[in-house]
C-alpha positions as semicolon CSV with decimal commas, in nm:
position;residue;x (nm);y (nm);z (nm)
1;X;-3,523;-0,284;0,733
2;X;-3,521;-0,209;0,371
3;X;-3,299;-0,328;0,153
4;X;-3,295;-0,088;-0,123
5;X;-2,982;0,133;-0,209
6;X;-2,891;0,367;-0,423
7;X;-2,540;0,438;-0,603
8;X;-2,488;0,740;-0,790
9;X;-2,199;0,783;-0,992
10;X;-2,050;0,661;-1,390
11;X;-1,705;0,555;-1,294
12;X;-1,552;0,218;-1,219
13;X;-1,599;0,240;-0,884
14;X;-1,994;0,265;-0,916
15;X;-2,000;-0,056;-1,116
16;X;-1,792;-0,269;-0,875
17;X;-2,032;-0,149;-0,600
18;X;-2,356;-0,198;-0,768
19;X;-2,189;-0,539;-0,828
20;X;-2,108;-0,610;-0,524
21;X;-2,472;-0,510;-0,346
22;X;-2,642;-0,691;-0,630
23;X;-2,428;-1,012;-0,616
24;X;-2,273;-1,033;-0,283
25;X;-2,540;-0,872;-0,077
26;X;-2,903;-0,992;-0,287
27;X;-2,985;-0,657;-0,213
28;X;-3,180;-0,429;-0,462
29;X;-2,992;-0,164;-0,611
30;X;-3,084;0,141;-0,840
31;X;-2,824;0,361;-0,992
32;X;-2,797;0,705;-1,050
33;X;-2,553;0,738;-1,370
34;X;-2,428;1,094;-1,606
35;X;-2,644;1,152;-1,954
36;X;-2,281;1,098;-2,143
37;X;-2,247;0,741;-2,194
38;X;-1,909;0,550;-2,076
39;X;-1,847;0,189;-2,084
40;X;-1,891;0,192;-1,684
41;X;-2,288;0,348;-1,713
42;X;-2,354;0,077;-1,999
43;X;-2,243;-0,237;-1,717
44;X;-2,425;-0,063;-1,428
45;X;-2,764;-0,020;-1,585
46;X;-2,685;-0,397;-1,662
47;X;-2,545;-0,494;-1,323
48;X;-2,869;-0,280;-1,138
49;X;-3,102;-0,429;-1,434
50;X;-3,201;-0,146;-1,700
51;X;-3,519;-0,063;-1,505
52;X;-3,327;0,074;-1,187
53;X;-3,071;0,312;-1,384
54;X;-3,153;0,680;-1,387
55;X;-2,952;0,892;-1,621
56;X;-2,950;1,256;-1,489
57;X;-2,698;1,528;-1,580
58;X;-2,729;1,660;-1,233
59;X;-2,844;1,468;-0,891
60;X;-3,170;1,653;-0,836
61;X;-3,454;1,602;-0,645
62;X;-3,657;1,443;-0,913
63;X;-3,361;1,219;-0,995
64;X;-3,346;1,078;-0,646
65;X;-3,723;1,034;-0,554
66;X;-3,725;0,804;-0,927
67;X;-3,427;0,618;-0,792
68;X;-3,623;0,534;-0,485
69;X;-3,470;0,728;-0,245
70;X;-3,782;0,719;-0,018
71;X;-3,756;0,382;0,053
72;X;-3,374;0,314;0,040
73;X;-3,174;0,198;0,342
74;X;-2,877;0,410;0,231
75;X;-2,709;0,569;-0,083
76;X;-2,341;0,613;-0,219
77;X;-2,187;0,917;-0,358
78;X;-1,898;0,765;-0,568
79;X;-1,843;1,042;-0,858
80;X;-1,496;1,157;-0,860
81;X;-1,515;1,502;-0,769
82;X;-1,528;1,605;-0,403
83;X;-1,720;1,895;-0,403
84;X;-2,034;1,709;-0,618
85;X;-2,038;1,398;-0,383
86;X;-2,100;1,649;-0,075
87;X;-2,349;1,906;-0,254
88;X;-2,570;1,570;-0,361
89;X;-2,495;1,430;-0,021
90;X;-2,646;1,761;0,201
91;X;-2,969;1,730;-0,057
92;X;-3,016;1,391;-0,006
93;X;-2,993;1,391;0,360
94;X;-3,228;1,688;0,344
95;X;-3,484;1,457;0,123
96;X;-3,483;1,143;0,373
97;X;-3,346;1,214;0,726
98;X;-3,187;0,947;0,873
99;X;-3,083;0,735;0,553
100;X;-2,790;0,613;0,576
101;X;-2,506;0,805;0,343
102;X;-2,102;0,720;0,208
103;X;-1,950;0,940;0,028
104;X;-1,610;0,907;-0,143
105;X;-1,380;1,203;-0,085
106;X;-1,026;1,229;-0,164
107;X;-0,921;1,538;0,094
108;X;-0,967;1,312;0,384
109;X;-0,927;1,580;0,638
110;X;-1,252;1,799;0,501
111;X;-1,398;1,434;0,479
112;X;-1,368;1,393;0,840
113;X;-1,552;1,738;0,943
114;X;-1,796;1,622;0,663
115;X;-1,872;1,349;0,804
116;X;-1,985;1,544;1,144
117;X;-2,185;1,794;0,972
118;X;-2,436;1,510;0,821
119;X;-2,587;1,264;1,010
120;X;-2,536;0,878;0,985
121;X;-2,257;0,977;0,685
122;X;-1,932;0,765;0,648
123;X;-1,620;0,937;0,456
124;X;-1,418;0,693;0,269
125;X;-1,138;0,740;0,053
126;X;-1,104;0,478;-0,233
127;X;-0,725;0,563;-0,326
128;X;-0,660;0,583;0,011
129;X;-0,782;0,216;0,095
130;X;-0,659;0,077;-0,238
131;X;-0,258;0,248;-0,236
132;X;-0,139;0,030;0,016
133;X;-0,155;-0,251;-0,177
134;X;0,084;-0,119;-0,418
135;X;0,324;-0,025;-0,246
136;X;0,373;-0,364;-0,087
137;X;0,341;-0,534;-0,391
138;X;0,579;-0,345;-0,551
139;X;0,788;-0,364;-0,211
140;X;0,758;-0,733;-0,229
141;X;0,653;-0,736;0,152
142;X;0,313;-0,823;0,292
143;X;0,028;-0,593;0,305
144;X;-0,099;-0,591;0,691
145;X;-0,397;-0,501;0,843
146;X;-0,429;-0,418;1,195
147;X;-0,707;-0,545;1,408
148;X;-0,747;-0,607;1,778
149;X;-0,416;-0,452;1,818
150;X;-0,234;-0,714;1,584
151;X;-0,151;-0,766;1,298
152;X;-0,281;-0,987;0,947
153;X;-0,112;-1,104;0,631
154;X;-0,114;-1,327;0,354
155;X;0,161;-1,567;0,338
156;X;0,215;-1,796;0,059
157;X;0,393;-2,135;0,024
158;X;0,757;-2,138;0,159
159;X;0,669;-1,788;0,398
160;X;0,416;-2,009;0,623
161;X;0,515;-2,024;0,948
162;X;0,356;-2,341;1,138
163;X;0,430;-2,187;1,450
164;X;0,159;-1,920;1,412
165;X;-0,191;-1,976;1,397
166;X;-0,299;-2,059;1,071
167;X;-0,588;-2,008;0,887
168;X;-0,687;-2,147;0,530
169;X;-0,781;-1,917;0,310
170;X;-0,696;-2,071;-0,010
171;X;-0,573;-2,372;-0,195
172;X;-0,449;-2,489;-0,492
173;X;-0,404;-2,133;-0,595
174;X;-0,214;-2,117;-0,986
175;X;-0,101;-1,795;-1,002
176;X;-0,137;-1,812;-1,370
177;X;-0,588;-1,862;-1,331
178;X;-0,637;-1,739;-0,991
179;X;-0,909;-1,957;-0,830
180;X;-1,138;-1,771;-0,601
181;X;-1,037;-1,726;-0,219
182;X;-1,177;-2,048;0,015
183;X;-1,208;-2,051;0,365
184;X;-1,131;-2,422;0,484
185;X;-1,298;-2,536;0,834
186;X;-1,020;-2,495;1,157
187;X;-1,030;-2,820;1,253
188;X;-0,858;-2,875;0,879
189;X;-0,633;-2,587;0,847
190;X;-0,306;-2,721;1,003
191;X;-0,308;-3,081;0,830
192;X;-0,426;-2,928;0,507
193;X;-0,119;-2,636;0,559
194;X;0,169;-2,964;0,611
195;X;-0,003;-3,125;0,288
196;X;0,016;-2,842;0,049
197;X;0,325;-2,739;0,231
198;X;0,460;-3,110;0,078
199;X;0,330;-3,051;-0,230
200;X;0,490;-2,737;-0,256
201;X;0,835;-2,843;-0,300
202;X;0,708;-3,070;-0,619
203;X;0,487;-2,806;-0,800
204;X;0,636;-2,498;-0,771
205;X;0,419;-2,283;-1,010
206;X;0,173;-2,296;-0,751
207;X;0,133;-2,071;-0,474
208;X;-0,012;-2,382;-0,294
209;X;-0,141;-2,202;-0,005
210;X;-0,259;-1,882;0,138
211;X;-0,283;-1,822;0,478
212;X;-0,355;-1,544;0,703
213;X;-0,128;-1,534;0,967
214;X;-0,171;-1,389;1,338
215;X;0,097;-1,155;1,498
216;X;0,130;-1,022;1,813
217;X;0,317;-0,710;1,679
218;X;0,167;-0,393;1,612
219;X;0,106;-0,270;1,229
220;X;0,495;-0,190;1,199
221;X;0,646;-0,519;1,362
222;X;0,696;-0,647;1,051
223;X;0,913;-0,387;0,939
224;X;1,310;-0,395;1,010
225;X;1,451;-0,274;1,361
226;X;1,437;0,122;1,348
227;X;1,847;0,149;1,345
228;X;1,842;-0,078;1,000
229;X;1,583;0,151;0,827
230;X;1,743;0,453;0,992
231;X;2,136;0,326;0,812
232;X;1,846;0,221;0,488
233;X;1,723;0,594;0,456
234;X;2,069;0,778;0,542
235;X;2,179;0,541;0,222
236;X;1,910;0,637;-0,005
237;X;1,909;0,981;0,073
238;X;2,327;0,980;-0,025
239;X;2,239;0,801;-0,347
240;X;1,961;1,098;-0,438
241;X;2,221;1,402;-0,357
242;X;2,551;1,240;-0,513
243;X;2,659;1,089;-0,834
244;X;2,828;0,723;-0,834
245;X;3,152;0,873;-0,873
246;X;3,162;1,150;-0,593
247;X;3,017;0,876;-0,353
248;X;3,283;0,642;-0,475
249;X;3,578;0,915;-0,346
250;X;3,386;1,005;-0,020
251;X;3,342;0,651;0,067
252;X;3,759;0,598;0,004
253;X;3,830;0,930;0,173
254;X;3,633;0,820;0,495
255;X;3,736;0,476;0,504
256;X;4,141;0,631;0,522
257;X;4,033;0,836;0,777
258;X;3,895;0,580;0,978
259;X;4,193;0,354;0,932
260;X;4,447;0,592;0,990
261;X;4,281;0,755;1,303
262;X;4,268;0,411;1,420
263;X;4,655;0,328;1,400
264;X;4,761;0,703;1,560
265;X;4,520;0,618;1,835
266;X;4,632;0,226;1,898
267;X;5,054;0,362;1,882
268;X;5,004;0,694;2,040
269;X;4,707;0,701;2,283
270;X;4,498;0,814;2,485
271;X;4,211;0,888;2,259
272;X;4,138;1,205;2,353
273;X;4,474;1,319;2,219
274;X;4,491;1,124;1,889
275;X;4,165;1,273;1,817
276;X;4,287;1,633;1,894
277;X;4,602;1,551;1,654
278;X;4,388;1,372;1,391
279;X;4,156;1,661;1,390
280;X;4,375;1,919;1,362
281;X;4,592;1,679;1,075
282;X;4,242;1,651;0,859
283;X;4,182;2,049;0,894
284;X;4,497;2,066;0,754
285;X;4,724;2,203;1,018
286;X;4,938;1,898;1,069
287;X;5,189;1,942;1,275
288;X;5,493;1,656;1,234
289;X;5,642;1,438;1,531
290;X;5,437;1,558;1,830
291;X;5,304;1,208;1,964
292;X;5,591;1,161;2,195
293;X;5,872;0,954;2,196
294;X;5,751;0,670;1,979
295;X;5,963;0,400;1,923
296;X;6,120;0,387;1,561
297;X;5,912;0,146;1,429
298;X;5,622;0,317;1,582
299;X;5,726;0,610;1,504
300;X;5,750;0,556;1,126
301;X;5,409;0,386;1,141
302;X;5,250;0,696;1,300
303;X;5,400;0,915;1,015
304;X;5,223;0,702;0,800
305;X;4,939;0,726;0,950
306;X;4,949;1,114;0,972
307;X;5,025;1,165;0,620
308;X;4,734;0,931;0,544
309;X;4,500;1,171;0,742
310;X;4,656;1,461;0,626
311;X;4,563;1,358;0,244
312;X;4,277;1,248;0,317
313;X;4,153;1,579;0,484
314;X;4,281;1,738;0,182
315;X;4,044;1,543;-0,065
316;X;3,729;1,495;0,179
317;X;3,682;1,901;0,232
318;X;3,618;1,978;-0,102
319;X;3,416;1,628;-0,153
320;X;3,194;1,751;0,141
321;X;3,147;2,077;-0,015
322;X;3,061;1,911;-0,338
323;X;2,786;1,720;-0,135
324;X;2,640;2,013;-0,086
325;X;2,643;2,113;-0,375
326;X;2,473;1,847;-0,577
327;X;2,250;1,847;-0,322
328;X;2,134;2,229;-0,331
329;X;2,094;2,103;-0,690
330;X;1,904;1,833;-0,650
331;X;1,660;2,035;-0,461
332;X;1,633;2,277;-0,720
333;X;1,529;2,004;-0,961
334;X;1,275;1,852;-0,736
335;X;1,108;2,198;-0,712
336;X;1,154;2,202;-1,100
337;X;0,992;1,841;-1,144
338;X;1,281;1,691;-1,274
339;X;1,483;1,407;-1,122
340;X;1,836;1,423;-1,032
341;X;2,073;1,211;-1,244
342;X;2,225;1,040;-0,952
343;X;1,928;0,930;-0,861
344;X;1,872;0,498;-0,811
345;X;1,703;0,262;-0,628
346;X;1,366;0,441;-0,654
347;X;1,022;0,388;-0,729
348;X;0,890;0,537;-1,047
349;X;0,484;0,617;-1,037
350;X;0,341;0,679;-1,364
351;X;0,044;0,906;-1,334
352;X;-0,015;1,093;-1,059
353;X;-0,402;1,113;-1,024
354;X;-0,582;1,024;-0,698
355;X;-0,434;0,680;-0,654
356;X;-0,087;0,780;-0,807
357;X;-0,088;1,074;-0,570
358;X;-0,195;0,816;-0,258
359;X;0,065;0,574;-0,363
360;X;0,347;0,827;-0,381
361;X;0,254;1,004;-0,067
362;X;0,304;0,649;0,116
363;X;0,645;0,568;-0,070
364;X;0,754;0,885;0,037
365;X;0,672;0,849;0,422
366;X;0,854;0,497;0,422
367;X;1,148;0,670;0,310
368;X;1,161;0,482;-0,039
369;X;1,250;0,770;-0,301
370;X;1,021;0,796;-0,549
371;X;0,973;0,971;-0,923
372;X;0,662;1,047;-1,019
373;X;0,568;1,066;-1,434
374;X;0,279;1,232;-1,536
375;X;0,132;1,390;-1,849
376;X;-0,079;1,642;-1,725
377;X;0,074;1,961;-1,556
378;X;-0,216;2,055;-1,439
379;X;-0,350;1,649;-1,269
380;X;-0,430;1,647;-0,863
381;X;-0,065;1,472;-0,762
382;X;0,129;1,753;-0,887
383;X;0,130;2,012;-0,636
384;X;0,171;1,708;-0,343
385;X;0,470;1,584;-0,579
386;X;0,613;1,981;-0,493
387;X;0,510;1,997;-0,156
388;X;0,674;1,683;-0,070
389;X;1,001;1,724;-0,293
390;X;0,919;1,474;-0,489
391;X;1,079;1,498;-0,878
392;X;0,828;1,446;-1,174
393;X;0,890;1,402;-1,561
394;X;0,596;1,609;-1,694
395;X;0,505;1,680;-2,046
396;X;0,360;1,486;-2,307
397;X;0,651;1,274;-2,465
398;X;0,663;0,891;-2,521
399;X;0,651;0,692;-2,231
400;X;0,961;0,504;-2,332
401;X;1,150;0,890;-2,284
402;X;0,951;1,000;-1,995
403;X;1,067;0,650;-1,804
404;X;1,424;0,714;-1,911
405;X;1,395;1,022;-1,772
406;X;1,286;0,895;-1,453
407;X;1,582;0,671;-1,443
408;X;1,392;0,355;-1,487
409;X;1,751;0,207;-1,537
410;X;1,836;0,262;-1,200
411;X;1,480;0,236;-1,032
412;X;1,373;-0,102;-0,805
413;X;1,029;-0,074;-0,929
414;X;0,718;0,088;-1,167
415;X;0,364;0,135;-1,056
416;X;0,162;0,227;-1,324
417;X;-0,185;0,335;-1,191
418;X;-0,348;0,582;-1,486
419;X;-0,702;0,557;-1,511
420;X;-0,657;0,341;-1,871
421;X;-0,547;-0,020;-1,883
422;X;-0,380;-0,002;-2,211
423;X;-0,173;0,311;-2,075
424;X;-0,081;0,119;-1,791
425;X;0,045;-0,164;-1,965
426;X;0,189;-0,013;-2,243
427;X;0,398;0,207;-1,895
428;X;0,502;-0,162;-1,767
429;X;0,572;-0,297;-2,092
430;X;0,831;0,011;-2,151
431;X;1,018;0,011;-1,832
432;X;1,058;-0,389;-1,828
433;X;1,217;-0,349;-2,195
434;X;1,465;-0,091;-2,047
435;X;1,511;-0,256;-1,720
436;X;1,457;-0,574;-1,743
437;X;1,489;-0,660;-1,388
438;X;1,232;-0,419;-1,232
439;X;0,936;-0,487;-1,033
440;X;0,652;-0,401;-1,231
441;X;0,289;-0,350;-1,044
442;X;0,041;-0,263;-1,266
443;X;-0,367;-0,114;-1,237
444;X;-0,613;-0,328;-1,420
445;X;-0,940;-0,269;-1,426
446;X;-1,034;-0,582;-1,635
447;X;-0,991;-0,906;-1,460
448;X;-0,938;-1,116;-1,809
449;X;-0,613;-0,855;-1,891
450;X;-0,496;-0,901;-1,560
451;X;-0,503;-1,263;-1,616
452;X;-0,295;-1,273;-1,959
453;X;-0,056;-1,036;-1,776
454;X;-0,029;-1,269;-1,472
455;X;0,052;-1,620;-1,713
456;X;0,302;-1,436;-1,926
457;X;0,501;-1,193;-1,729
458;X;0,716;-1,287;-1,412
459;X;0,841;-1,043;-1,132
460;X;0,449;-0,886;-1,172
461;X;0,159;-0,777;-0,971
462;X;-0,162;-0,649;-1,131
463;X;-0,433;-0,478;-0,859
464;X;-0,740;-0,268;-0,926
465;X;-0,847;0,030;-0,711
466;X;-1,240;-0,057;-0,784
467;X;-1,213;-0,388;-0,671
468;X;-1,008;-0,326;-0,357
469;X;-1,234;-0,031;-0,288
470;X;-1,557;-0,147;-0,325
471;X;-1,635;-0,433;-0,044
472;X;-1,550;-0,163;0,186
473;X;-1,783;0,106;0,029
474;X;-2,036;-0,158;0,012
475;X;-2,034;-0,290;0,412
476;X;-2,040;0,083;0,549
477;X;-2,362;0,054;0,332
478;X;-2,481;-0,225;0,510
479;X;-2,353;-0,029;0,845
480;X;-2,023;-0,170;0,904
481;X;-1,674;-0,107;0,894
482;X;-1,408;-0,314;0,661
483;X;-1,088;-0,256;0,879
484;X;-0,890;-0,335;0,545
485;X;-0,854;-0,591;0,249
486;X;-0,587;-0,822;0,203
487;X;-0,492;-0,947;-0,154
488;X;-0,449;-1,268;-0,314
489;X;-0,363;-1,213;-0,641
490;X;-0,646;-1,039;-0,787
491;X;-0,897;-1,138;-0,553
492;X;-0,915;-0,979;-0,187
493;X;-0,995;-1,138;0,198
494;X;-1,179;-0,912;0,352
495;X;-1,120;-0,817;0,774
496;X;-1,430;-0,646;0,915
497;X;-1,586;-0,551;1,242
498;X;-1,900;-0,681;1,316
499;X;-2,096;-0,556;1,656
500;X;-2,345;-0,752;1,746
501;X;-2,638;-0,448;1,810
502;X;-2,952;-0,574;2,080
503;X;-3,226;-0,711;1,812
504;X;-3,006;-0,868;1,547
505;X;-2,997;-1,211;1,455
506;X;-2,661;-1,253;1,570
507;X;-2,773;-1,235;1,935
508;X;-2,786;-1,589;2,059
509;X;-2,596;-1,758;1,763
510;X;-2,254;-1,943;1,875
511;X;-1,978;-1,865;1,808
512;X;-1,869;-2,133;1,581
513;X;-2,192;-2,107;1,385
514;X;-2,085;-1,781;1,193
515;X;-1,757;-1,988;1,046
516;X;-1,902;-2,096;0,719
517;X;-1,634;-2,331;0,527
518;X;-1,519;-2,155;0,221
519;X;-1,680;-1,791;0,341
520;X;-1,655;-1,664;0,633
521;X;-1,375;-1,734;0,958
522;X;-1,429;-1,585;1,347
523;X;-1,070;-1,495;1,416
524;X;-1,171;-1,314;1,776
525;X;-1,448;-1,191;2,051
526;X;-1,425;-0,886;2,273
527;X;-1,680;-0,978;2,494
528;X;-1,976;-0,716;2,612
529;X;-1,755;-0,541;2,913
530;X;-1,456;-0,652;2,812
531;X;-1,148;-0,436;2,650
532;X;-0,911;-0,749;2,485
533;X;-1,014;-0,940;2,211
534;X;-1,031;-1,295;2,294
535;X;-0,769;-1,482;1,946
536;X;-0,755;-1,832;2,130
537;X;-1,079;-1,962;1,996
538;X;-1,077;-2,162;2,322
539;X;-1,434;-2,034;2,387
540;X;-1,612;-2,098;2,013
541;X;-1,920;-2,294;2,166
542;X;-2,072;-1,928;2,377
543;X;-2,342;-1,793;2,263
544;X;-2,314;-1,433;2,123
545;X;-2,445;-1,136;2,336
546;X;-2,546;-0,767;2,288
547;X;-2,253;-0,545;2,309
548;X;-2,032;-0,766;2,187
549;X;-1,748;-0,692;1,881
550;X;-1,640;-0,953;1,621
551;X;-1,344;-0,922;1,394
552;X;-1,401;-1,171;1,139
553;X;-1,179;-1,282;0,793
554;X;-1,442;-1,316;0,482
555;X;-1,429;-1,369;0,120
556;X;-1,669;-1,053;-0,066
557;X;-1,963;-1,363;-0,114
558;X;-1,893;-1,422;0,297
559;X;-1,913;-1,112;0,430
560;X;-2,215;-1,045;0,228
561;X;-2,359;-1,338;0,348
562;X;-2,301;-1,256;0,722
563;X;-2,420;-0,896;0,699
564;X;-2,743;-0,900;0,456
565;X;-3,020;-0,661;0,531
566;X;-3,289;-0,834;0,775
């Protein structure tokens, strides 16, 4: 099988797939780039060598026959417009039947029904595989991926848990110089895991270890029971509709109720009837000495109690009105992009383009609120910021105003993910000067920025949207599927599913033959016939068989190593 392919497209993306087939696969690679010159074309005529970059306006005919379509094994649409990726798609599927074709789309849903209408096409999103990284970096939980019906993390230094499987990944890890993911043999995971585990507790600035961990929950068992984030999300959602003060006097008002509700029913029960009274005392229609014939002490203690509910029915009606009010108001100001003042405890996003709008979309189905800050009134995240009531500071003012606006003050953490480094930094930079105590995740394309950022800022994560994106652009490719990427620091482990397909050189091979120290790590079989993935490892020593599905753990230089053209 060939293994020539084609990536057309000038963005970031491009390069950090062109790098990743040239360098990771040893594949040959040609590149289709825009005539206007950007510092991405200039490193992927380098990356593809000078010789295999074709500058066209347009993705013709003539521009893919000189890029070799003829004999390529498959091509990538990566530009960032949907509508150009599938018009260059349809003519290049026309040109070479059967070659194999990715596109990059952003409306996932039209990608989907794209994907059926050419054949041997895979739809991938690269916001959509990148975003959940930053939310649970700037969650400060672990980013999971579910395979085999379970589900993987990283876990670092004092989160290991020796009770679960562990796996090596890395070691020695500064977080200042991030070294480069390892894969350590199994046989030396555990000892290796109590040794670093030691060391841990004497060098602190190191993260020591990285592990990925096995559990048998599904992709949300990691999240709290459903009554805590229920009590989590009825809280946030009273900090976004109220002020401090007006939640300060319901809070009081409710709390007297309680108490005094409690002492009529404990003197005068039953229950049923101190409700009735205490209901009817709150409405304000209290009606003195009709609990019985109380004893005097109880009796004065019930008065007490009455007037207590009777005062505080007084002051909770119009406090429950209020509610509603700030809260029709609140509303009006989401629909008018603008945040409410009461609002804290959110996220703020700062620039809503496709990965700002991804990232947003997710904080806003865990039930984190969120403010989003963009420049443009016209960018892609804006009409999802309406239709999901989402407030925005539009307009273009400083970014030091425009965070203010947003609260920062108040806010748990910042994502800045523009499209420009400086931007983003200058976003992070900003909001930590304000708020010194927010989380502060930032995009970074360029891995040496990242790297200054990392060694002098704590309470900081830096990702990049190319480099998450791109292994998984580049194994659908190679004809398989990267079930998600999990990051250390700035690099990423990689979890794939491999099939082993009658004819390939995996047929035959053992099982423990395809763990490759420092690449590449087995974690289960579901045998040919079979419907459960096998995790024990118990059975490493069988020979592989047609039919049968891998889900294997890989550095970018493993996987590419495992699944190079033959």
């Amino acid at each position: 099988m060939s293994d020539h392919f084609i990536v057309v497209g000038g963005n970031a993306l491009a390069y950090r797939l062109a790098v990743e087939l040239t360098e990771q696969y040893d594949a040959n690679a040609a590149a289709i780039v825009p005539a206007e010159e950007t510092p991405y074309t200039v490193q992927i005529a380098r990356a593809v060598g000078t010789g295999n970059a074709v500058i066209s306006a347009h993705v013709t005919e003539e521009a893919l026959r000189e890029a070799g379509i003829d004999r390529a094994r498959a091509i990538a649409f990566v530009d960032g417009d949907d509508r150009t990726n599938i018009h260059a798609a349809m003519r290049a599927a026309a040109l070479k039947p059967g070659i194999g074709i990715v596109i990059r789309m952003f409306n996932q849903r039209l990608g989907r029904h794209i994907a059926q209408l050419v054949a041997d096409c895979t739809v991938l999103s690269a916001s959509a595989t990148a975003a959940p990284a930053f939310v649970n970096a700037a969650l400060r939980r672990p980013h999971t991926v579910t395979a085999g019906g379970r589900s993987l993390w990283i876990a670092m230094g004092p989160d290991i848990d020796m009770r679960q499987t562990p796996f090596l990944v890395a070691d020695d890890v500064d977080r200042d110089r991030p070294k480069k993911i390892k894969m350590l043999p199994a046989t030396a995971a555990r000892s290796r895991a109590q040794e670093w585990m030691a060391l841990q507790e004497r060098s602190p600035r190191h993260a020591a270890l990285q592990f990925l961990d096995i559990s048998h929950t599904d992709s949300a068992g990691n999240q709290a029971p459903a009554m805590t984030r229920l009590l989590w999300r009825a809280a946030d959602a009273l900090r976004f509709f109220t002020s401090a003060k007006l939640r300060t006097v319901l809070i009081v008002a409710v709390l007297t109720l309680l108490v005094a509700f409690t002492g009529i029913w404990l003197l005068a029960r039953p229950l049923g009837w101190a409700l009735y009274q205490s209901l009817l005392d709150v409405a304000g229609s209290a009606v003195p000495d009709v609990y019985g014939q109380p004893s005097a002490v109880g009796g004065s203690w019930q008065r007490v109690f009455q007037v207590a509910l009777t005062l505080s029915g007084v002051v909770l009606m119009p406090v429950v009105t209020a509610v509603f009010v700030e809260g029709t108001a609140a509303r009006r100001n989401v629909r008018t992009r603008q945040p409410s003042a009461g609002l804290r405890g959110h996220v703020v996003v700062v620039g809503l383009g496709n990965a700002g709008t991804r990232v947003t979309t997710l904080f806003h189905a865990l039930g984190v609120p969120v403010v989003g800050v963009e420049r443009d009134p016209e960018a892609r995240g804006m009409a999802a910021a309406r239709g999901l009531d989402v407030p925005v500071v539009t307009g273009d003012r400083p970014i030091d105003d425009a965070l203010r606006r947003a609260q920062i003050a108040r806010a748990r953490a910042v994502v800045a993910v523009t499209g420009d480094d400086v931007a983003n930094l200058e976003a992070a930079l900003e909001a930590r000067a304000i708020n010194p105590d927010v989380r502060v995740v930032v995009r970074l394309f360029d891995d040496d920025f990242a790297s200054h950022v990392y060694k002098e800022f704590g309470n900081t994560a830096s990702r990049s949207v190319s480099y998450l994106a791109a292994p998984a652009f580049a194994a659908a490719m190679m004809g398989r599927e990267v079930l998600g990427t999990l990051s250390v620091f700035r690099h990423v482990l990689l979890i794939a599913e491999v099939a082993v397909e009658a004819g390939s050189e995996l047929v035959g091979v053992a099982q423990r033959e395809l763990d490759r120290a420092g690449l590449t790590r087995v974690l289960a079989v579901r045998r040919s016939g079979s419907r459960e993935f096998d995790w024990s490892g118990a059975d490493r020593g069988r020979r592989l068989t047609a039919g049968d599905l891998l889900i294997v753990a890989a550095t970018r230089a493993g996987l590419g190593g495992l699944l190079k053209p033959a």
